[in-house]
């Protein structure tokens, strides 16, 4: 069973920075897309950013100019560098891997991480 292991969540003052990381518990031979989503209390889950194996990136409007997503293909690790954090960025951030295959010739599967808490205080 593959798990996505996230780290980097913390409490930080507004204007500060955090870097989140996410990697599968098992080495993968291919991952199509990895992304970060977030869910604030009382709100729906929303996409923050995602990166494909091309690599191509996509950012939600609120993330443009402040957040940077990157991927270390050798480590199958995706990072989310978050700068100029605001209190409204407070949420549980969850990682998602799309089309993750652990062996050549096997069909890729989507996986979600448990989430890591980011709290931004003013």
Short mmCIF file of N, CA and C in Angstrom, two decimals:
data_model
loop_
_atom_site.label_atom_id
_atom_site.label_comp_id
_atom_site.label_asym_id
_atom_site.label_seq_id
_atom_site.Cartn_x
_atom_site.Cartn_y
_atom_site.Cartn_z
N UNK A 1 0.83 -1.17 0.00
CA UNK A 1 0.00 0.00 0.00
C UNK A 1 0.88 1.24 0.00
N UNK A 2 0.63 2.15 -0.90
CA UNK A 2 1.41 3.37 -1.01
C UNK A 2 0.78 4.45 -0.16
N UNK A 3 1.60 5.17 0.56
CA UNK A 3 1.16 6.33 1.33
C UNK A 3 1.96 7.53 0.86
N UNK A 4 1.34 8.68 0.90
CA UNK A 4 2.05 9.92 0.63
C UNK A 4 2.39 10.55 1.97
N UNK A 5 3.65 10.84 2.17
CA UNK A 5 4.12 11.38 3.44
C UNK A 5 4.43 12.86 3.26
N UNK A 6 3.70 13.70 3.97
CA UNK A 6 3.87 15.15 3.88
C UNK A 6 4.60 15.67 5.11
N UNK A 7 5.29 16.77 4.93
CA UNK A 7 5.95 17.42 6.06
C UNK A 7 6.11 18.90 5.75
N UNK A 8 6.43 19.65 6.78
CA UNK A 8 6.72 21.07 6.59
C UNK A 8 5.68 22.02 7.13
N UNK A 9 4.52 21.51 7.50
CA UNK A 9 3.49 22.39 8.05
C UNK A 9 3.93 22.95 9.40
N UNK A 10 3.50 24.18 9.66
CA UNK A 10 3.92 24.84 10.90
C UNK A 10 3.04 26.06 11.13
N UNK A 11 3.29 26.73 12.24
CA UNK A 11 2.67 28.03 12.50
C UNK A 11 3.69 29.10 12.21
N UNK A 12 3.27 30.10 11.46
CA UNK A 12 4.21 31.14 11.04
C UNK A 12 3.50 32.49 11.04
N UNK A 13 4.25 33.52 11.27
CA UNK A 13 3.69 34.87 11.25
C UNK A 13 3.42 35.30 9.83
N UNK A 14 2.42 36.13 9.66
CA UNK A 14 2.11 36.65 8.34
C UNK A 14 3.35 37.29 7.72
N UNK A 15 3.53 37.03 6.44
CA UNK A 15 4.71 37.52 5.74
C UNK A 15 5.85 36.51 5.71
N UNK A 16 5.71 35.47 6.49
CA UNK A 16 6.75 34.46 6.56
C UNK A 16 6.67 33.45 5.44
N UNK A 17 7.53 32.45 5.52
CA UNK A 17 7.63 31.44 4.47
C UNK A 17 7.63 30.03 5.07
N UNK A 18 7.16 29.10 4.28
CA UNK A 18 7.22 27.69 4.63
C UNK A 18 7.45 26.88 3.36
N UNK A 19 8.09 25.74 3.52
CA UNK A 19 8.22 24.81 2.41
C UNK A 19 7.64 23.47 2.82
N UNK A 20 6.66 23.04 2.05
CA UNK A 20 6.06 21.73 2.27
C UNK A 20 6.70 20.71 1.34
N UNK A 21 6.78 19.48 1.80
CA UNK A 21 7.30 18.43 0.94
C UNK A 21 6.39 17.20 1.04
N UNK A 22 6.40 16.42 -0.01
CA UNK A 22 5.54 15.23 -0.08
C UNK A 22 6.23 14.19 -0.92
N UNK A 23 6.25 12.96 -0.42
CA UNK A 23 6.87 11.87 -1.17
C UNK A 23 6.11 10.58 -0.89
N UNK A 24 6.06 9.68 -1.84
CA UNK A 24 5.40 8.40 -1.59
C UNK A 24 6.26 7.52 -0.70
N UNK A 25 5.61 6.67 0.07
CA UNK A 25 6.32 5.78 0.99
C UNK A 25 7.04 4.67 0.25
N UNK A 26 6.63 4.43 -0.99
CA UNK A 26 7.25 3.41 -1.83
C UNK A 26 7.80 4.07 -3.09
N UNK A 27 8.96 3.63 -3.52
CA UNK A 27 9.55 4.20 -4.73
C UNK A 27 8.62 3.98 -5.92
N UNK A 28 8.43 5.02 -6.70
CA UNK A 28 7.55 4.94 -7.86
C UNK A 28 8.37 4.98 -9.15
N UNK A 29 7.91 4.24 -10.16
CA UNK A 29 8.59 4.28 -11.45
C UNK A 29 8.08 5.42 -12.31
N UNK A 30 6.87 5.87 -12.02
CA UNK A 30 6.33 7.02 -12.75
C UNK A 30 5.19 7.66 -11.96
N UNK A 31 5.11 8.96 -12.09
CA UNK A 31 3.99 9.72 -11.52
C UNK A 31 3.61 10.75 -12.56
N UNK A 32 2.37 10.80 -12.93
CA UNK A 32 1.95 11.73 -13.97
C UNK A 32 1.91 13.17 -13.48
N UNK A 33 1.25 13.35 -12.35
CA UNK A 33 1.06 14.70 -11.81
C UNK A 33 1.11 14.63 -10.29
N UNK A 34 1.74 15.63 -9.69
CA UNK A 34 1.67 15.78 -8.24
C UNK A 34 1.18 17.17 -7.95
N UNK A 35 0.34 17.27 -6.93
CA UNK A 35 -0.23 18.57 -6.64
C UNK A 35 -0.48 18.77 -5.17
N UNK A 36 -0.73 20.02 -4.83
CA UNK A 36 -1.07 20.42 -3.47
C UNK A 36 -2.47 21.03 -3.48
N UNK A 37 -3.24 20.61 -2.51
CA UNK A 37 -4.58 21.14 -2.30
C UNK A 37 -4.65 21.64 -0.87
N UNK A 38 -5.65 22.44 -0.58
CA UNK A 38 -5.81 22.89 0.80
C UNK A 38 -7.28 22.99 1.16
N UNK A 39 -7.53 22.86 2.44
CA UNK A 39 -8.90 22.99 2.94
C UNK A 39 -8.87 23.76 4.25
N UNK A 40 -9.49 24.91 4.22
CA UNK A 40 -9.61 25.73 5.42
C UNK A 40 -10.88 25.33 6.16
N UNK A 41 -10.95 25.60 7.45
CA UNK A 41 -12.15 25.24 8.22
C UNK A 41 -13.42 25.82 7.60
N UNK A 42 -14.40 24.97 7.38
CA UNK A 42 -15.67 25.41 6.84
C UNK A 42 -15.67 25.68 5.36
N UNK A 43 -14.55 25.39 4.68
CA UNK A 43 -14.46 25.65 3.25
C UNK A 43 -14.18 24.36 2.49
N UNK A 44 -14.39 24.42 1.19
CA UNK A 44 -14.15 23.25 0.35
C UNK A 44 -12.68 23.08 0.03
N UNK A 45 -12.34 21.88 -0.31
CA UNK A 45 -10.98 21.59 -0.75
C UNK A 45 -10.72 22.33 -2.06
N UNK A 46 -9.56 22.98 -2.15
CA UNK A 46 -9.24 23.71 -3.38
C UNK A 46 -7.81 23.40 -3.81
N UNK A 47 -7.62 23.46 -5.11
CA UNK A 47 -6.31 23.23 -5.69
C UNK A 47 -5.42 24.44 -5.44
N UNK A 48 -4.19 24.17 -5.03
CA UNK A 48 -3.21 25.24 -4.85
C UNK A 48 -2.29 25.30 -6.06
N UNK A 49 -1.67 24.18 -6.37
CA UNK A 49 -0.74 24.11 -7.50
C UNK A 49 -0.50 22.65 -7.84
N UNK A 50 -0.12 22.41 -9.09
CA UNK A 50 0.24 21.06 -9.47
C UNK A 50 1.32 21.10 -10.54
N UNK A 51 2.04 20.00 -10.64
CA UNK A 51 3.15 19.90 -11.58
C UNK A 51 3.10 18.54 -12.24
N UNK A 52 3.33 18.53 -13.55
CA UNK A 52 3.31 17.28 -14.29
C UNK A 52 4.73 16.81 -14.53
N UNK A 53 4.84 15.64 -15.11
CA UNK A 53 6.15 15.07 -15.39
C UNK A 53 6.83 15.75 -16.56
N UNK A 54 6.15 16.66 -17.26
CA UNK A 54 6.68 17.29 -18.49
C UNK A 54 7.97 18.10 -18.28
N UNK A 55 8.16 18.99 -17.35
CA UNK A 55 7.18 19.41 -16.33
C UNK A 55 6.39 20.66 -16.75
N UNK A 56 5.12 20.61 -16.44
CA UNK A 56 4.26 21.77 -16.60
C UNK A 56 3.66 22.08 -15.24
N UNK A 57 3.48 23.34 -14.97
CA UNK A 57 2.93 23.74 -13.67
C UNK A 57 1.63 24.51 -13.84
N UNK A 58 0.81 24.44 -12.83
CA UNK A 58 -0.43 25.20 -12.77
C UNK A 58 -0.58 25.74 -11.37
N UNK A 59 -0.99 27.00 -11.28
CA UNK A 59 -1.20 27.64 -9.98
C UNK A 59 -2.60 28.23 -9.90
N UNK A 60 -3.18 28.09 -8.73
CA UNK A 60 -4.42 28.83 -8.48
C UNK A 60 -4.08 30.31 -8.44
N UNK A 61 -5.05 31.13 -8.71
CA UNK A 61 -4.81 32.57 -8.80
C UNK A 61 -4.19 33.10 -7.51
N UNK A 62 -4.66 32.63 -6.37
CA UNK A 62 -4.16 33.16 -5.09
C UNK A 62 -2.71 32.75 -4.84
N UNK A 63 -2.24 31.72 -5.54
CA UNK A 63 -0.89 31.21 -5.33
C UNK A 63 0.15 31.85 -6.26
N UNK A 64 -0.32 32.43 -7.33
CA UNK A 64 0.61 33.00 -8.32
C UNK A 64 1.44 34.12 -7.71
N UNK A 65 2.74 34.03 -7.93
CA UNK A 65 3.65 35.06 -7.44
C UNK A 65 4.11 34.85 -6.01
N UNK A 66 3.44 33.98 -5.26
CA UNK A 66 3.83 33.73 -3.86
C UNK A 66 4.29 32.30 -3.63
N UNK A 67 3.68 31.36 -4.33
CA UNK A 67 3.99 29.95 -4.13
C UNK A 67 4.72 29.40 -5.34
N UNK A 68 5.61 28.44 -5.09
CA UNK A 68 6.33 27.78 -6.17
C UNK A 68 6.29 26.28 -5.94
N UNK A 69 5.83 25.55 -6.93
CA UNK A 69 5.82 24.09 -6.84
C UNK A 69 6.98 23.55 -7.66
N UNK A 70 7.64 22.53 -7.12
CA UNK A 70 8.75 21.91 -7.84
C UNK A 70 8.79 20.43 -7.50
N UNK A 71 9.52 19.70 -8.30
CA UNK A 71 9.57 18.25 -8.09
C UNK A 71 10.97 17.73 -8.31
N UNK A 72 11.41 16.89 -7.40
CA UNK A 72 12.67 16.17 -7.54
C UNK A 72 12.31 14.78 -8.05
N UNK A 73 12.51 14.57 -9.34
CA UNK A 73 12.08 13.30 -9.94
C UNK A 73 12.86 12.11 -9.38
N UNK A 74 14.10 12.32 -9.04
CA UNK A 74 14.91 11.22 -8.52
C UNK A 74 14.38 10.73 -7.18
N UNK A 75 13.79 11.67 -6.41
CA UNK A 75 13.27 11.32 -5.10
C UNK A 75 11.76 11.19 -5.09
N UNK A 76 11.14 11.42 -6.25
CA UNK A 76 9.67 11.42 -6.33
C UNK A 76 9.05 12.35 -5.30
N UNK A 77 9.74 13.44 -5.03
CA UNK A 77 9.30 14.37 -3.99
C UNK A 77 8.82 15.67 -4.62
N UNK A 78 7.68 16.14 -4.17
CA UNK A 78 7.16 17.42 -4.63
C UNK A 78 7.26 18.41 -3.48
N UNK A 79 7.61 19.65 -3.81
CA UNK A 79 7.78 20.70 -2.82
C UNK A 79 6.82 21.85 -3.14
N UNK A 80 6.40 22.52 -2.10
CA UNK A 80 5.63 23.74 -2.27
C UNK A 80 6.29 24.81 -1.41
N UNK A 81 6.96 25.73 -2.09
CA UNK A 81 7.58 26.86 -1.40
C UNK A 81 6.53 27.96 -1.31
N UNK A 82 6.23 28.37 -0.10
CA UNK A 82 5.20 29.39 0.12
C UNK A 82 5.83 30.61 0.77
N UNK A 83 5.73 31.73 0.09
CA UNK A 83 6.27 32.99 0.58
C UNK A 83 5.15 33.99 0.82
N UNK A 84 5.46 35.02 1.56
CA UNK A 84 4.49 36.10 1.83
C UNK A 84 3.16 35.52 2.30
N UNK A 85 3.24 34.65 3.25
CA UNK A 85 2.03 33.97 3.73
C UNK A 85 1.08 34.95 4.40
N UNK A 86 -0.20 34.66 4.24
CA UNK A 86 -1.27 35.50 4.79
C UNK A 86 -2.14 34.66 5.72
N UNK A 87 -2.83 35.29 6.65
CA UNK A 87 -3.71 34.51 7.53
C UNK A 87 -4.72 33.66 6.76
N UNK A 88 -5.16 34.15 5.60
CA UNK A 88 -6.12 33.38 4.80
C UNK A 88 -5.51 32.15 4.14
N UNK A 89 -4.20 31.99 4.26
CA UNK A 89 -3.55 30.76 3.77
C UNK A 89 -3.64 29.64 4.80
N UNK A 90 -4.16 29.95 5.97
CA UNK A 90 -4.31 28.94 7.01
C UNK A 90 -5.24 27.83 6.54
N UNK A 91 -4.74 26.59 6.57
CA UNK A 91 -5.51 25.45 6.08
C UNK A 91 -4.72 24.17 6.31
N UNK A 92 -5.37 23.06 6.10
CA UNK A 92 -4.68 21.78 6.01
C UNK A 92 -4.30 21.60 4.54
N UNK A 93 -3.03 21.40 4.29
CA UNK A 93 -2.53 21.23 2.94
C UNK A 93 -2.32 19.73 2.68
N UNK A 94 -2.92 19.28 1.59
CA UNK A 94 -2.85 17.87 1.24
C UNK A 94 -2.17 17.67 -0.10
N UNK A 95 -1.37 16.64 -0.18
CA UNK A 95 -0.67 16.30 -1.40
C UNK A 95 -1.45 15.23 -2.15
N UNK A 96 -1.42 15.30 -3.47
CA UNK A 96 -2.06 14.28 -4.29
C UNK A 96 -1.11 13.85 -5.40
N UNK A 97 -1.01 12.56 -5.60
CA UNK A 97 -0.24 12.00 -6.71
C UNK A 97 -1.20 11.33 -7.67
N UNK A 98 -1.12 11.70 -8.93
CA UNK A 98 -2.01 11.14 -9.95
C UNK A 98 -1.22 10.21 -10.87
N UNK A 99 -1.76 9.04 -11.10
CA UNK A 99 -1.11 8.11 -12.01
C UNK A 99 0.20 7.58 -11.49
N UNK A 100 0.24 7.29 -10.21
CA UNK A 100 1.47 6.76 -9.61
C UNK A 100 1.56 5.26 -9.85
N UNK A 101 2.67 4.84 -10.45
CA UNK A 101 2.91 3.42 -10.71
C UNK A 101 4.14 2.97 -9.94
N UNK A 102 4.05 1.84 -9.27
CA UNK A 102 5.18 1.34 -8.49
C UNK A 102 5.97 0.29 -9.27
N UNK A 103 5.45 -0.15 -10.40
CA UNK A 103 6.16 -1.14 -11.20
C UNK A 103 5.86 -0.88 -12.68
N UNK A 104 6.85 -1.14 -13.50
CA UNK A 104 6.69 -0.94 -14.94
C UNK A 104 5.57 -1.85 -15.46
N UNK A 105 4.71 -1.27 -16.28
CA UNK A 105 3.62 -2.05 -16.86
C UNK A 105 2.37 -2.08 -16.03
N UNK A 106 2.42 -1.51 -14.82
CA UNK A 106 1.22 -1.49 -13.99
C UNK A 106 0.47 -0.17 -14.18
N UNK A 107 -0.80 -0.22 -13.97
CA UNK A 107 -1.64 0.96 -14.13
C UNK A 107 -1.43 1.93 -12.98
N UNK A 108 -1.35 3.19 -13.31
CA UNK A 108 -1.18 4.20 -12.28
C UNK A 108 -2.44 4.41 -11.47
N UNK A 109 -2.23 4.79 -10.24
CA UNK A 109 -3.32 5.02 -9.30
C UNK A 109 -3.15 6.38 -8.64
N UNK A 110 -4.25 6.97 -8.25
CA UNK A 110 -4.19 8.26 -7.55
C UNK A 110 -4.13 8.03 -6.04
N UNK A 111 -3.32 8.85 -5.37
CA UNK A 111 -3.18 8.75 -3.92
C UNK A 111 -3.25 10.15 -3.31
N UNK A 112 -3.74 10.17 -2.07
CA UNK A 112 -3.81 11.41 -1.29
C UNK A 112 -3.00 11.26 -0.02
N UNK A 113 -2.39 12.35 0.41
CA UNK A 113 -1.74 12.38 1.70
C UNK A 113 -2.76 12.74 2.78
N UNK A 114 -2.35 12.60 4.03
CA UNK A 114 -3.23 12.88 5.16
C UNK A 114 -3.38 14.37 5.40
N UNK A 115 -2.38 15.12 5.02
CA UNK A 115 -2.44 16.56 5.21
C UNK A 115 -1.46 17.06 6.26
N UNK A 116 -1.06 18.30 6.10
CA UNK A 116 -0.18 18.95 7.06
C UNK A 116 -0.75 20.34 7.34
N UNK A 117 -0.78 20.71 8.60
CA UNK A 117 -1.43 21.96 9.00
C UNK A 117 -0.50 23.15 8.80
N UNK A 118 -1.02 24.16 8.14
CA UNK A 118 -0.33 25.44 8.02
C UNK A 118 -1.20 26.49 8.69
N UNK A 119 -0.61 27.17 9.66
CA UNK A 119 -1.32 28.23 10.37
C UNK A 119 -0.53 29.52 10.24
N UNK A 120 -1.19 30.55 9.76
CA UNK A 120 -0.54 31.85 9.59
C UNK A 120 -1.25 32.83 10.50
N UNK A 121 -0.50 33.43 11.44
CA UNK A 121 -1.10 34.35 12.40
C UNK A 121 -0.59 35.77 12.12
N UNK A 122 -1.44 36.70 12.43
CA UNK A 122 -1.09 38.11 12.16
C UNK A 122 -0.46 38.76 13.39
#
